[in-house]
């Protein structure tokens, strides 16, 4: 199915080139799944992407949790992701002032050189987005920021008035591709979508086919319900990488998310 048809308003309402790339891959693979590749060895990461790459549309990393990280191995890993047509999303949750965030895009991990997307909190003010964009510009690349508007963890401090401020500022910024919303609470997501409108994306962690509480305060909601409530991408970690058969699990999440999109636009 063509991306424009699959995505309807989200495609036509002026999405960024990066969002369109994601939507095309998602339509081609019939999957709105972003794999949270939270494994701590390079071998584990390579194995995972080999197994599930065809069923997922984006790859989310936490580069600083890999024990045996080297820039060579990481660069091979990113090439593999690119071969599988995956946008690479470093979930760094930047939160500092603009100039330091720009500098943190460089450094040992050189996130600016391989990431297409990064997460940021807007707690320090809107200049963080300019700082991150400057980071990509420093190496002649383009990228997009996903702002944390909600979180999935219990007791988080992103209260509705804070969410409103993040959305109001983020909607106006061309460097913001979209927002992180809470996939574990459909009503919160519906409210978020109403605030965000149709132009920007909402990506949601906190989804699992086994709904309920996860480890250390994580909460899980149903993947299809998240899409029906306005999520454009379900971020799934342990539901896939801890499954006995990750490929089968990834396919199940892909099917649920795609069904959600088809029903939402139907
Ligand atoms: O509010 C949030 C935001 C994020 S990006 N809650 C989250 O869980 N995340 C990330 O999503 C988290 O860092 C992890 O990589 C992933 C969820 O993993 P899972 O194993 O619980 O599915």
CSV table of C-alpha atoms in Angstrom, one decimal, residues 118-122 128-129 132 145-150 166-167 169-171 173 176-181:
chain,number,residue,atom,x,y,z
A,118,UNK,CA,17.0,12.0,19.0
A,119,UNK,CA,14.8,12.6,22.1
A,120,UNK,CA,15.0,15.8,24.2
A,121,UNK,CA,13.3,17.2,27.2
A,122,UNK,CA,12.2,20.8,26.9
A,128,UNK,CA,17.8,22.9,23.1
A,129,UNK,CA,16.2,22.2,19.7
A,132,UNK,CA,20.6,19.7,18.5
A,145,UNK,CA,13.9,15.9,17.5
A,146,UNK,CA,11.2,14.1,19.4
A,147,UNK,CA,10.3,16.1,22.5
A,148,UNK,CA,9.1,14.2,25.6
A,149,UNK,CA,5.6,15.5,26.1
A,150,UNK,CA,4.5,12.6,28.3
A,166,UNK,CA,6.0,21.4,25.3
A,167,UNK,CA,3.4,20.8,22.6
A,169,UNK,CA,6.5,25.2,21.5
A,170,UNK,CA,7.3,22.0,19.6
A,171,UNK,CA,4.5,22.5,17.1
A,173,UNK,CA,9.5,24.4,15.5
A,176,UNK,CA,10.8,19.0,15.9
A,177,UNK,CA,9.5,15.9,14.1
A,178,UNK,CA,7.1,15.1,16.9
A,179,UNK,CA,6.5,14.1,20.5
A,180,UNK,CA,6.9,11.1,22.8
A,181,UNK,CA,3.6,10.2,24.3
